[in-house]
Coordinates of C-alpha atoms in Angstrom, one line a residue:
X1 CA -0.3 0.0 0.2
X2 CA 1.4 3.5 -0.9
X3 CA 1.5 6.4 1.4
X4 CA -0.1 9.8 0.1
X5 CA 2.5 12.3 -0.4
X6 CA 0.6 15.5 -2.2
X7 CA 2.7 18.4 -2.9
X8 CA 1.6 21.7 -1.4
X9 CA 0.4 23.1 -4.5
X10 CA -1.7 20.1 -5.2
X11 CA -3.1 20.2 -1.6
X12 CA -4.0 23.9 -2.0
X13 CA -5.6 23.7 -5.1
X14 CA -7.9 20.9 -3.2
X15 CA -8.5 23.1 -1.0
X16 CA -9.3 25.8 -2.6
X17 CA -11.8 24.0 -4.9
X18 CA -13.6 22.3 -2.2
X19 CA -13.9 25.6 -0.5
X20 CA -15.0 27.3 -3.5
X21 CA -17.8 24.7 -4.3
X22 CA -19.3 23.4 -1.2
X23 CA -23.0 25.2 -1.7
X24 CA -24.6 27.0 -4.4
X25 CA -24.0 30.6 -3.5
X26 CA -25.2 33.4 -6.0
X27 CA -23.4 32.8 -9.0
X28 CA -21.5 35.9 -11.0
X29 CA -22.9 36.8 -13.8
X30 CA -21.3 34.8 -17.0
X31 CA -18.2 36.3 -18.1
X32 CA -17.7 38.2 -14.7
X33 CA -14.3 39.0 -13.8
X34 CA -12.6 37.6 -10.6
X35 CA -10.5 39.9 -8.1
X36 CA -7.8 37.6 -9.2
X37 CA -4.8 39.0 -11.1
X38 CA -3.7 36.6 -14.4
X39 CA -2.2 33.7 -12.8
X40 CA 1.5 31.4 -13.7
X41 CA 0.8 28.6 -15.4
X42 CA 3.6 25.9 -15.2
X43 CA 7.3 27.2 -15.3
X44 CA 8.5 24.2 -16.3
X45 CA 6.5 24.4 -19.8
X46 CA 5.0 21.6 -21.3
X47 CA 4.8 18.0 -20.8
X48 CA 7.6 16.3 -22.7
X49 CA 6.3 14.9 -26.1
X50 CA 3.4 17.1 -25.6
X51 CA 2.5 20.4 -28.0
X52 CA 4.6 19.4 -30.7
X53 CA 2.9 21.4 -33.5
X54 CA 4.7 19.3 -36.1
X55 CA 3.2 15.9 -35.1
X56 CA 1.3 14.3 -37.3
X57 CA -1.4 11.6 -36.5
X58 CA -0.8 8.1 -38.4
X59 CA -3.5 5.6 -39.8
X60 CA -3.2 3.7 -36.8
X61 CA -3.6 6.7 -34.2
X62 CA -5.7 9.0 -36.6
X63 CA -7.2 11.2 -33.5
X64 CA -5.2 13.7 -31.4
X65 CA -6.0 14.0 -27.5
X66 CA -6.1 17.3 -26.0
X67 CA -5.4 17.0 -22.0
X68 CA -7.8 19.6 -19.9
X69 CA -7.0 20.4 -16.4
X70 CA -9.3 21.4 -13.5
X71 CA -10.0 23.8 -11.2
X72 CA -6.6 25.7 -10.5
X73 CA -4.7 23.5 -12.2
X74 CA -2.7 24.2 -15.7
X75 CA -1.4 22.2 -18.7
X76 CA 1.5 20.1 -17.1
X77 CA 0.8 19.4 -13.4
X78 CA -1.3 15.9 -12.3
X79 CA -1.1 15.7 -16.0
X80 CA 2.6 14.3 -16.7
X81 CA 2.0 10.2 -16.4
X82 CA -1.4 10.7 -18.6
X83 CA 0.5 12.5 -21.4
X84 CA 3.2 10.7 -21.6
X85 CA 1.3 7.1 -21.5
X86 CA -1.2 8.7 -24.4
X87 CA 1.9 9.8 -26.3
X88 CA 3.5 6.6 -26.0
X89 CA 0.6 4.7 -27.5
X90 CA 1.1 7.1 -30.4
X91 CA -0.8 9.8 -29.8
X92 CA -0.2 13.2 -31.0
X93 CA -1.1 14.7 -27.3
X94 CA -1.6 18.8 -26.9
X95 CA -2.6 20.1 -23.5
X96 CA -4.1 24.2 -22.7
X97 CA -4.4 26.5 -20.3
X98 CA -7.4 28.1 -20.3
X99 CA -10.0 30.6 -17.5
X100 CA -6.7 31.6 -15.4
X101 CA -6.4 28.6 -14.2
X102 CA -10.2 27.3 -14.6
X103 CA -11.2 30.0 -12.3
X104 CA -12.9 32.0 -14.9
X105 CA -16.5 31.6 -16.5
X106 CA -17.0 28.2 -17.9
X107 CA -18.6 29.5 -21.0
X108 CA -15.5 31.6 -21.6
X109 CA -13.3 28.5 -20.7
X110 CA -15.1 26.1 -23.4
X111 CA -14.9 29.1 -25.8
X112 CA -11.2 28.9 -25.2
X113 CA -11.1 25.3 -25.6
X114 CA -13.1 25.7 -29.2
X115 CA -10.2 27.8 -30.6
X116 CA -7.7 25.4 -29.0
X117 CA -9.5 22.6 -30.8
X118 CA -9.4 24.4 -34.1
X119 CA -5.9 25.0 -33.7
X120 CA -5.0 21.4 -33.2
X121 CA -6.9 20.1 -36.0
X122 CA -5.4 22.7 -38.4
X123 CA -2.2 21.4 -37.2
X124 CA -2.7 17.9 -37.6
X125 CA -5.1 18.0 -40.5
X126 CA -7.4 15.4 -38.3
X127 CA -11.4 15.3 -38.5
X128 CA -11.4 14.6 -34.9
X129 CA -9.9 15.2 -31.8
X130 CA -10.5 13.2 -28.3
X131 CA -10.0 14.9 -24.9
X132 CA -9.0 13.6 -21.5
X133 CA -10.0 16.0 -18.6
X134 CA -9.7 16.2 -14.8
X135 CA -12.4 17.3 -12.3
X136 CA -13.7 20.5 -14.3
X137 CA -11.7 19.6 -17.5
X138 CA -14.0 16.4 -17.7
X139 CA -17.3 18.7 -17.2
X140 CA -16.2 21.7 -19.0
X141 CA -15.7 20.1 -22.7
X142 CA -19.2 18.8 -22.7
X143 CA -20.3 22.6 -22.8
X144 CA -18.3 23.1 -26.2
X145 CA -20.0 20.0 -27.4
X146 CA -23.3 20.7 -26.5
X147 CA -23.3 24.2 -27.1
X148 CA -20.3 25.6 -29.1
X149 CA -20.9 22.9 -31.9
X150 CA -18.2 20.6 -30.9
X151 CA -20.1 17.6 -31.2
X152 CA -18.9 16.9 -35.0
X153 CA -15.2 17.2 -33.8
X154 CA -15.0 15.0 -30.8
X155 CA -14.1 11.4 -30.7
X156 CA -13.8 10.6 -27.4
X157 CA -14.6 12.5 -24.2
X158 CA -12.9 10.9 -20.9
X159 CA -13.7 12.2 -17.8
X160 CA -11.5 12.0 -14.7
X161 CA -13.4 12.6 -11.2
X162 CA -15.9 15.1 -13.7
X163 CA -17.8 17.5 -11.9
X164 CA -20.7 16.4 -14.3
X165 CA -23.5 17.1 -11.9
X166 CA -21.3 19.6 -9.4
X167 CA -20.8 18.6 -5.8
X168 CA -23.4 18.4 -2.2
X169 CA -20.6 18.9 0.4
X170 CA -22.6 19.9 3.5
X171 CA -22.6 24.0 3.9
X172 CA -22.1 23.6 7.8
X173 CA -18.3 23.1 6.3
X174 CA -18.2 25.5 4.0
X175 CA -17.8 28.9 6.4
X176 CA -15.8 31.0 3.9
X177 CA -17.5 30.1 0.5
X178 CA -20.8 32.5 1.0
X179 CA -18.2 35.6 2.0
X180 CA -16.5 35.5 -1.7
X181 CA -19.4 34.2 -4.0
X182 CA -17.6 34.0 -7.6
X183 CA -14.9 37.0 -6.6
X184 CA -12.0 34.2 -6.8
X185 CA -13.7 31.5 -8.5
X186 CA -16.7 32.1 -10.9
X187 CA -16.6 28.2 -11.7
X188 CA -15.9 27.2 -8.2
X189 CA -20.0 28.7 -8.0
X190 CA -20.8 27.1 -11.5
X191 CA -19.7 23.8 -10.5
X192 CA -21.9 23.7 -7.2
X193 CA -24.9 21.3 -6.8
X194 CA -27.4 22.6 -8.3
X195 CA -26.1 25.7 -10.1
X196 CA -28.0 27.5 -13.0
X197 CA -25.1 26.5 -15.2
X198 CA -25.3 22.9 -14.6
X199 CA -29.1 22.6 -14.6
X200 CA -28.6 24.2 -18.1
X201 CA -25.6 21.8 -19.0
X202 CA -27.5 18.6 -18.2
X203 CA -30.8 19.6 -19.4
X204 CA -32.3 17.2 -22.0
X205 CA -29.6 14.7 -23.7
X206 CA -26.4 14.7 -21.1
X207 CA -24.4 13.0 -24.1
X208 CA -25.1 14.7 -27.4
X209 CA -23.8 13.7 -30.7
X210 CA -22.0 10.7 -31.5
X211 CA -19.1 11.3 -29.0
X212 CA -18.4 8.2 -26.9
X213 CA -18.2 9.2 -23.0
X214 CA -16.0 7.5 -20.3
X215 CA -16.1 8.9 -16.5
X216 CA -14.2 7.8 -14.2
X217 CA -14.5 8.4 -10.7
X218 CA -12.8 7.3 -7.1
X219 CA -14.9 6.5 -4.0
X220 CA -12.4 8.5 -2.0
X221 CA -13.4 11.9 -3.7
X222 CA -13.2 14.7 -1.1
X223 CA -14.1 17.2 -3.5
X224 CA -16.7 16.3 -6.0
X225 CA -19.1 14.6 -3.9
X226 CA -21.1 12.1 -4.5
X227 CA -18.4 10.7 -6.5
X228 CA -21.6 9.4 -8.8
X229 CA -22.1 13.1 -9.4
X230 CA -19.6 12.7 -12.1
X231 CA -21.8 9.8 -13.7
X232 CA -23.9 10.5 -16.8
X233 CA -26.9 9.1 -18.3
X234 CA -26.7 5.6 -19.1
X235 CA -26.3 4.5 -23.0
X236 CA -24.8 2.8 -25.3
X237 CA -21.5 5.4 -26.0
X238 CA -21.4 5.9 -22.1
X239 CA -19.2 4.1 -19.3
X240 CA -19.3 5.0 -16.0
X241 CA -16.6 3.2 -14.0
X242 CA -15.2 4.1 -10.3
X243 CA -11.9 3.1 -9.8
X244 CA -11.9 1.1 -6.5
X245 CA -14.6 -1.5 -8.7
X246 CA -11.5 -2.3 -11.0
X247 CA -8.6 -1.8 -7.9
X248 CA -10.5 -1.9 -4.6
X249 CA -7.1 -1.1 -2.8
X250 CA -6.9 2.2 -4.6
X251 CA -6.2 5.3 -2.4
X252 CA -6.5 7.7 -4.8
X253 CA -8.5 10.4 -4.5
X254 CA -9.4 14.0 -6.7
X255 CA -6.1 15.3 -6.6
X256 CA -4.3 11.9 -7.7
X257 CA -6.9 10.3 -9.8
X258 CA -5.2 11.4 -12.7
X259 CA -2.2 9.7 -11.8
X260 CA -3.8 6.5 -10.7
X261 CA -2.5 3.2 -12.7
X262 CA -5.9 2.1 -13.2
X263 CA -7.6 5.8 -14.4
X264 CA -4.7 5.4 -17.1
X265 CA -5.4 2.1 -18.1
X266 CA -9.0 2.7 -18.3
X267 CA -8.5 6.0 -20.6
X268 CA -6.3 3.9 -22.9
X269 CA -9.0 1.8 -23.5
X270 CA -11.3 4.4 -24.0
X271 CA -8.8 5.9 -26.9
X272 CA -7.6 2.8 -28.6
X273 CA -10.9 1.3 -29.5
X274 CA -14.4 2.6 -31.0
X275 CA -16.7 3.4 -28.0
X276 CA -16.3 4.3 -24.8
X277 CA -13.8 2.2 -22.0
X278 CA -15.5 -1.3 -21.9
X279 CA -17.1 -1.8 -18.8
X280 CA -15.3 -5.5 -18.4
X281 CA -11.8 -3.8 -19.0
X282 CA -9.5 -4.8 -16.3
X283 CA -6.9 -2.1 -15.8
X284 CA -3.5 -2.5 -13.9
X285 CA -3.9 -1.7 -10.3

């Protein structure tokens, strides 16, 4: 059994996200600015082998993969192992920064994603891309798919601890969020259980288009609560899986789940065949 050792930045990100989304406080208007200045992203630069704009998809791997970070995240941290593993399978891999570390209005962030998809498709000549997103990054692309014309351009959408239906943590544990609704993190308010944004996103068809949807969650998730709020409506193109159902001794929670071997195995299964991850697939633990 491994010991959990979280970097200080990851602990802070998890704490800030939890504080921001525990209650559905009145959200700032769509597109509103936060009080945050422009935040730094990844000082080390890109994950090695990721965002190589001369990469050309092969016949075996015709679909580029875009990594989408979560709230308070960036294009590199927590995504290194995922990016390297996907690249090793022969894919062209890309990763973007959006929304001032994912704190800004999600609609605006989805528009940034739309522009990035267009850039990747132009550079690679690919008809479609696949996306692998953590937390907000597993949910925000669904706005692009549903409302910004993205459905024809997305093959797989893999959400890792995605905030698809928000979080339902008790208000008693959240004395700070009501004091700062939307000022520090508009996206946090939008990811609260029952928010106007999520009601709009999830109204009607949760899995539009011919996209294959895979949702990977953890029973130990301390941010997206309950973890099953990451699930999407059942269907032929949808797989909902919890990593402990495959690897009972996994200790990965919201921060560590993108680095988990089971998560990466399920992600690769989704990306390397037609359709979402297979419910019967057993990933390495």
